[in-house]
Amino acid sequence: MTGGRRERALVRPHVVTGGRAHPTRNTFDVVTVVVATREQLTGLSPEKRRLMELCRGGALSVAEVAAHLGLPTSVTKVLLSDLVDSGHIATHAAFPDADHPDLKLLKDVLDGLRALI
């Protein structure tokens, strides 16, 4: 990779966040779920518009949003905090069911895998 490409890759996240390295609120984890609450996209940067379009399709985790956008999680958190501040998105803790796995489902999967061996 040439030096110019590497520099562009390092500069772009800085430009996307307006030079900020930290979100305005520290409430995001990689499993925090975000969902769009507004339809209006005018006045948003291209990255924030793409983020809103993703979140319109349903709830996504911070990690999923970052992966879809191709941006580092830290940059995604800055963009998300701006959108929470402006009322464009809402956040929720990870789905509560994720804390307690369905033991019957896990047993059925294990039994199915054993049957294939």
mmCIF file with all atom_site columns, N, CA and C in Angstrom, residues 25-65:
data_model
loop_
_atom_site.group_PDB
_atom_site.id
_atom_site.type_symbol
_atom_site.label_atom_id
_atom_site.label_alt_id
_atom_site.label_comp_id
_atom_site.label_asym_id
_atom_site.label_entity_id
_atom_site.label_seq_id
_atom_site.pdbx_PDB_ins_code
_atom_site.Cartn_x
_atom_site.Cartn_y
_atom_site.Cartn_z
_atom_site.occupancy
_atom_site.B_iso_or_equiv
_atom_site.pdbx_formal_charge
_atom_site.auth_seq_id
_atom_site.auth_comp_id
_atom_site.auth_asym_id
_atom_site.auth_atom_id
_atom_site.pdbx_PDB_model_num
ATOM 1   N N  . ARG A 1 25 ? -21.900 11.297 24.450 1.00 0.00 ? 25 ARG A N  1
ATOM 2   C CA . ARG A 1 25 ? -22.408 10.478 25.559 1.00 0.00 ? 25 ARG A CA 1
ATOM 3   C C  . ARG A 1 25 ? -21.683 9.142  25.520 1.00 0.00 ? 25 ARG A C  1
ATOM 4   N N  . ASN A 1 26 ? -21.476 8.550  26.665 1.00 0.00 ? 26 ASN A N  1
ATOM 5   C CA . ASN A 1 26 ? -20.729 7.306  26.744 1.00 0.00 ? 26 ASN A CA 1
ATOM 6   C C  . ASN A 1 26 ? -21.674 6.145  27.051 1.00 0.00 ? 26 ASN A C  1
ATOM 7   N N  . THR A 1 27 ? -22.747 6.033  26.272 1.00 0.00 ? 27 THR A N  1
ATOM 8   C CA . THR A 1 27 ? -23.764 5.021  26.553 1.00 0.00 ? 27 THR A CA 1
ATOM 9   C C  . THR A 1 27 ? -23.756 3.878  25.540 1.00 0.00 ? 27 THR A C  1
ATOM 10  N N  . PHE A 1 28 ? -22.794 3.893  24.633 1.00 0.00 ? 28 PHE A N  1
ATOM 11  C CA . PHE A 1 28 ? -22.777 2.881  23.581 1.00 0.00 ? 28 PHE A CA 1
ATOM 12  C C  . PHE A 1 28 ? -21.787 1.766  23.881 1.00 0.00 ? 28 PHE A C  1
ATOM 13  N N  . ASP A 1 29 ? -22.266 0.566  23.735 1.00 0.00 ? 29 ASP A N  1
ATOM 14  C CA . ASP A 1 29 ? -21.438 -0.625 23.764 1.00 0.00 ? 29 ASP A CA 1
ATOM 15  C C  . ASP A 1 29 ? -21.583 -1.236 22.378 1.00 0.00 ? 29 ASP A C  1
ATOM 16  N N  . VAL A 1 30 ? -20.769 -2.197 22.017 1.00 0.00 ? 30 VAL A N  1
ATOM 17  C CA . VAL A 1 30 ? -20.895 -2.777 20.681 1.00 0.00 ? 30 VAL A CA 1
ATOM 18  C C  . VAL A 1 30 ? -22.208 -3.532 20.504 1.00 0.00 ? 30 VAL A C  1
ATOM 19  N N  . VAL A 1 31 ? -22.841 -3.926 21.602 1.00 0.00 ? 31 VAL A N  1
ATOM 20  C CA . VAL A 1 31 ? -24.115 -4.642 21.502 1.00 0.00 ? 31 VAL A CA 1
ATOM 21  C C  . VAL A 1 31 ? -25.322 -3.748 21.765 1.00 0.00 ? 31 VAL A C  1
ATOM 22  N N  . THR A 1 32 ? -25.092 -2.445 21.991 1.00 0.00 ? 32 THR A N  1
ATOM 23  C CA . THR A 1 32 ? -26.203 -1.510 22.143 1.00 0.00 ? 32 THR A CA 1
ATOM 24  C C  . THR A 1 32 ? -27.010 -1.518 20.855 1.00 0.00 ? 32 THR A C  1
ATOM 25  N N  . VAL A 1 33 ? -28.324 -1.556 20.980 1.00 0.00 ? 33 VAL A N  1
ATOM 26  C CA . VAL A 1 33 ? -29.210 -1.617 19.823 1.00 0.00 ? 33 VAL A CA 1
ATOM 27  C C  . VAL A 1 33 ? -29.695 -0.214 19.496 1.00 0.00 ? 33 VAL A C  1
ATOM 28  N N  . VAL A 1 34 ? -29.647 0.141  18.211 1.00 0.00 ? 34 VAL A N  1
ATOM 29  C CA . VAL A 1 34 ? -30.100 1.456  17.765 1.00 0.00 ? 34 VAL A CA 1
ATOM 30  C C  . VAL A 1 34 ? -31.226 1.292  16.753 1.00 0.00 ? 34 VAL A C  1
ATOM 31  N N  . VAL A 1 35 ? -32.150 2.250  16.782 1.00 0.00 ? 35 VAL A N  1
ATOM 32  C CA . VAL A 1 35 ? -33.283 2.232  15.861 1.00 0.00 ? 35 VAL A CA 1
ATOM 33  C C  . VAL A 1 35 ? -33.616 3.664  15.469 1.00 0.00 ? 35 VAL A C  1
ATOM 34  N N  . ALA A 1 36 ? -33.972 3.854  14.207 1.00 0.00 ? 36 ALA A N  1
ATOM 35  C CA . ALA A 1 36 ? -34.323 5.190  13.717 1.00 0.00 ? 36 ALA A CA 1
ATOM 36  C C  . ALA A 1 36 ? -35.653 5.629  14.310 1.00 0.00 ? 36 ALA A C  1
ATOM 37  N N  . THR A 1 37 ? -35.736 6.908  14.687 1.00 0.00 ? 37 THR A N  1
ATOM 38  C CA . THR A 1 37 ? -36.983 7.443  15.239 1.00 0.00 ? 37 THR A CA 1
ATOM 39  C C  . THR A 1 37 ? -37.537 8.582  14.400 1.00 0.00 ? 37 THR A C  1
ATOM 40  N N  . ARG A 1 38 ? -36.780 9.041  13.414 1.00 0.00 ? 38 ARG A N  1
ATOM 41  C CA . ARG A 1 38 ? -37.217 10.123 12.524 1.00 0.00 ? 38 ARG A CA 1
ATOM 42  C C  . ARG A 1 38 ? -37.040 9.695  11.082 1.00 0.00 ? 38 ARG A C  1
ATOM 43  N N  . GLU A 1 39 ? -37.857 10.263 10.226 1.00 0.00 ? 39 GLU A N  1
ATOM 44  C CA . GLU A 1 39 ? -37.749 10.013 8.792  1.00 0.00 ? 39 GLU A CA 1
ATOM 45  C C  . GLU A 1 39 ? -36.886 11.056 8.105  1.00 0.00 ? 39 GLU A C  1
ATOM 46  N N  . GLN A 1 40 ? -36.797 12.252 8.676  1.00 0.00 ? 40 GLN A N  1
ATOM 47  C CA . GLN A 1 40 ? -36.107 13.380 8.047  1.00 0.00 ? 40 GLN A CA 1
ATOM 48  C C  . GLN A 1 40 ? -34.600 13.132 7.966  1.00 0.00 ? 40 GLN A C  1
ATOM 49  N N  . LEU A 1 41 ? -34.041 13.269 6.751  1.00 0.00 ? 41 LEU A N  1
ATOM 50  C CA . LEU A 1 41 ? -32.615 13.075 6.545  1.00 0.00 ? 41 LEU A CA 1
ATOM 51  C C  . LEU A 1 41 ? -31.919 14.353 6.081  1.00 0.00 ? 41 LEU A C  1
ATOM 52  N N  . THR A 1 42 ? -32.678 15.415 5.849  1.00 0.00 ? 42 THR A N  1
ATOM 53  C CA . THR A 1 42 ? -32.072 16.650 5.360  1.00 0.00 ? 42 THR A CA 1
ATOM 54  C C  . THR A 1 42 ? -31.142 17.234 6.414  1.00 0.00 ? 42 THR A C  1
ATOM 55  N N  . GLY A 1 43 ? -30.042 17.774 5.934  1.00 0.00 ? 43 GLY A N  1
ATOM 56  C CA . GLY A 1 43 ? -29.078 18.388 6.827  1.00 0.00 ? 43 GLY A CA 1
ATOM 57  C C  . GLY A 1 43 ? -28.083 17.417 7.440  1.00 0.00 ? 43 GLY A C  1
ATOM 58  N N  . LEU A 1 44 ? -28.208 16.131 7.120  1.00 0.00 ? 44 LEU A N  1
ATOM 59  C CA . LEU A 1 44 ? -27.287 15.138 7.668  1.00 0.00 ? 44 LEU A CA 1
ATOM 60  C C  . LEU A 1 44 ? -26.138 14.884 6.696  1.00 0.00 ? 44 LEU A C  1
ATOM 61  N N  . SER A 1 45 ? -24.984 14.553 7.235  1.00 0.00 ? 45 SER A N  1
ATOM 62  C CA . SER A 1 45 ? -23.832 14.202 6.401  1.00 0.00 ? 45 SER A CA 1
ATOM 63  C C  . SER A 1 45 ? -24.139 12.896 5.673  1.00 0.00 ? 45 SER A C  1
ATOM 64  N N  . PRO A 1 46 ? -23.402 12.588 4.606  1.00 0.00 ? 46 PRO A N  1
ATOM 65  C CA . PRO A 1 46 ? -23.640 11.327 3.882  1.00 0.00 ? 46 PRO A CA 1
ATOM 66  C C  . PRO A 1 46 ? -23.535 10.091 4.782  1.00 0.00 ? 46 PRO A C  1
ATOM 67  N N  . GLU A 1 47 ? -22.570 10.091 5.699  1.00 0.00 ? 47 GLU A N  1
ATOM 68  C CA . GLU A 1 47 ? -22.421 8.934  6.603  1.00 0.00 ? 47 GLU A CA 1
ATOM 69  C C  . GLU A 1 47 ? -23.611 8.807  7.545  1.00 0.00 ? 47 GLU A C  1
ATOM 70  N N  . LYS A 1 48 ? -24.090 9.931  8.050  1.00 0.00 ? 48 LYS A N  1
ATOM 71  C CA . LYS A 1 48 ? -25.245 9.891  8.951  1.00 0.00 ? 48 LYS A CA 1
ATOM 72  C C  . LYS A 1 48 ? -26.502 9.489  8.185  1.00 0.00 ? 48 LYS A C  1
ATOM 73  N N  . ARG A 1 49 ? -26.615 9.912  6.930  1.00 0.00 ? 49 ARG A N  1
ATOM 74  C CA . ARG A 1 49 ? -27.757 9.488  6.098  1.00 0.00 ? 49 ARG A CA 1
ATOM 75  C C  . ARG A 1 49 ? -27.730 7.982  5.884  1.00 0.00 ? 49 ARG A C  1
ATOM 76  N N  . ARG A 1 50 ? -26.559 7.448  5.562  1.00 0.00 ? 50 ARG A N  1
ATOM 77  C CA . ARG A 1 50 ? -26.430 5.992  5.374  1.00 0.00 ? 50 ARG A CA 1
ATOM 78  C C  . ARG A 1 50 ? -26.764 5.253  6.664  1.00 0.00 ? 50 ARG A C  1
ATOM 79  N N  . LEU A 1 51 ? -26.307 5.786  7.778  1.00 0.00 ? 51 LEU A N  1
ATOM 80  C CA . LEU A 1 51 ? -26.590 5.178  9.078  1.00 0.00 ? 51 LEU A CA 1
ATOM 81  C C  . LEU A 1 51 ? -28.092 5.152  9.339  1.00 0.00 ? 51 LEU A C  1
ATOM 82  N N  . MET A 1 52 ? -28.761 6.263  9.059  1.00 0.00 ? 52 MET A N  1
ATOM 83  C CA . MET A 1 52 ? -30.215 6.343  9.255  1.00 0.00 ? 52 MET A CA 1
ATOM 84  C C  . MET A 1 52 ? -30.950 5.357  8.344  1.00 0.00 ? 52 MET A C  1
ATOM 85  N N  . GLU A 1 53 ? -30.500 5.245  7.105  1.00 0.00 ? 53 GLU A N  1
ATOM 86  C CA . GLU A 1 53 ? -31.130 4.312  6.179  1.00 0.00 ? 53 GLU A CA 1
ATOM 87  C C  . GLU A 1 53 ? -30.987 2.878  6.672  1.00 0.00 ? 53 GLU A C  1
ATOM 88  N N  . LEU A 1 54 ? -29.834 2.550  7.237  1.00 0.00 ? 54 LEU A N  1
ATOM 89  C CA . LEU A 1 54 ? -29.634 1.219  7.816  1.00 0.00 ? 54 LEU A CA 1
ATOM 90  C C  . LEU A 1 54 ? -30.595 0.972  8.974  1.00 0.00 ? 54 LEU A C  1
ATOM 91  N N  . CYS A 1 55 ? -30.718 1.965  9.859  1.00 0.00 ? 55 CYS A N  1
ATOM 92  C CA . CYS A 1 55 ? -31.529 1.806  11.062 1.00 0.00 ? 55 CYS A CA 1
ATOM 93  C C  . CYS A 1 55 ? -33.026 1.830  10.772 1.00 0.00 ? 55 CYS A C  1
ATOM 94  N N  . ARG A 1 56 ? -33.420 2.335  9.622  1.00 0.00 ? 56 ARG A N  1
ATOM 95  C CA . ARG A 1 56 ? -34.834 2.303  9.240  1.00 0.00 ? 56 ARG A CA 1
ATOM 96  C C  . ARG A 1 56 ? -35.309 0.874  8.991  1.00 0.00 ? 56 ARG A C  1
ATOM 97  N N  . GLY A 1 57 ? -34.394 0.001  8.616  1.00 0.00 ? 57 GLY A N  1
ATOM 98  C CA . GLY A 1 57 ? -34.745 -1.383 8.330  1.00 0.00 ? 57 GLY A CA 1
ATOM 99  C C  . GLY A 1 57 ? -35.016 -2.212 9.567  1.00 0.00 ? 57 GLY A C  1
ATOM 100 N N  . GLY A 1 58 ? -34.788 -1.663 10.733 1.00 0.00 ? 58 GLY A N  1
ATOM 101 C CA . GLY A 1 58 ? -34.997 -2.386 11.985 1.00 0.00 ? 58 GLY A CA 1
ATOM 102 C C  . GLY A 1 58 ? -33.845 -2.134 12.939 1.00 0.00 ? 58 GLY A C  1
ATOM 103 N N  . ALA A 1 59 ? -33.938 -2.708 14.089 1.00 0.00 ? 59 ALA A N  1
ATOM 104 C CA . ALA A 1 59 ? -32.924 -2.505 15.120 1.00 0.00 ? 59 ALA A CA 1
ATOM 105 C C  . ALA A 1 59 ? -31.624 -3.204 14.738 1.00 0.00 ? 59 ALA A C  1
ATOM 106 N N  . LEU A 1 60 ? -30.513 -2.495 14.929 1.00 0.00 ? 60 LEU A N  1
ATOM 107 C CA . LEU A 1 60 ? -29.186 -3.037 14.674 1.00 0.00 ? 60 LEU A CA 1
ATOM 108 C C  . LEU A 1 60 ? -28.278 -2.710 15.850 1.00 0.00 ? 60 LEU A C  1
ATOM 109 N N  . SER A 1 61 ? -27.313 -3.562 16.093 1.00 0.00 ? 61 SER A N  1
ATOM 110 C CA . SER A 1 61 ? -26.336 -3.262 17.137 1.00 0.00 ? 61 SER A CA 1
ATOM 111 C C  . SER A 1 61 ? -25.313 -2.274 16.595 1.00 0.00 ? 61 SER A C  1
ATOM 112 N N  . VAL A 1 62 ? -24.589 -1.643 17.501 1.00 0.00 ? 62 VAL A N  1
ATOM 113 C CA . VAL A 1 62 ? -23.539 -0.700 17.113 1.00 0.00 ? 62 VAL A CA 1
ATOM 114 C C  . VAL A 1 62 ? -22.506 -1.410 16.234 1.00 0.00 ? 62 VAL A C  1
ATOM 115 N N  . ALA A 1 63 ? -22.148 -2.630 16.593 1.00 0.00 ? 63 ALA A N  1
ATOM 116 C CA . ALA A 1 63 ? -21.174 -3.396 15.806 1.00 0.00 ? 63 ALA A CA 1
ATOM 117 C C  . ALA A 1 63 ? -21.685 -3.657 14.390 1.00 0.00 ? 63 ALA A C  1
ATOM 118 N N  . GLU A 1 64 ? -22.971 -3.980 14.249 1.00 0.00 ? 64 GLU A N  1
ATOM 119 C CA . GLU A 1 64 ? -23.539 -4.219 12.919 1.00 0.00 ? 64 GLU A CA 1
ATOM 120 C C  . GLU A 1 64 ? -23.537 -2.947 12.081 1.00 0.00 ? 64 GLU A C  1
ATOM 121 N N  . VAL A 1 65 ? -23.888 -1.836 12.687 1.00 0.00 ? 65 VAL A N  1
ATOM 122 C CA . VAL A 1 65 ? -23.902 -0.555 11.974 1.00 0.00 ? 65 VAL A CA 1
ATOM 123 C C  . VAL A 1 65 ? -22.493 -0.232 11.491 1.00 0.00 ? 65 VAL A C  1
#
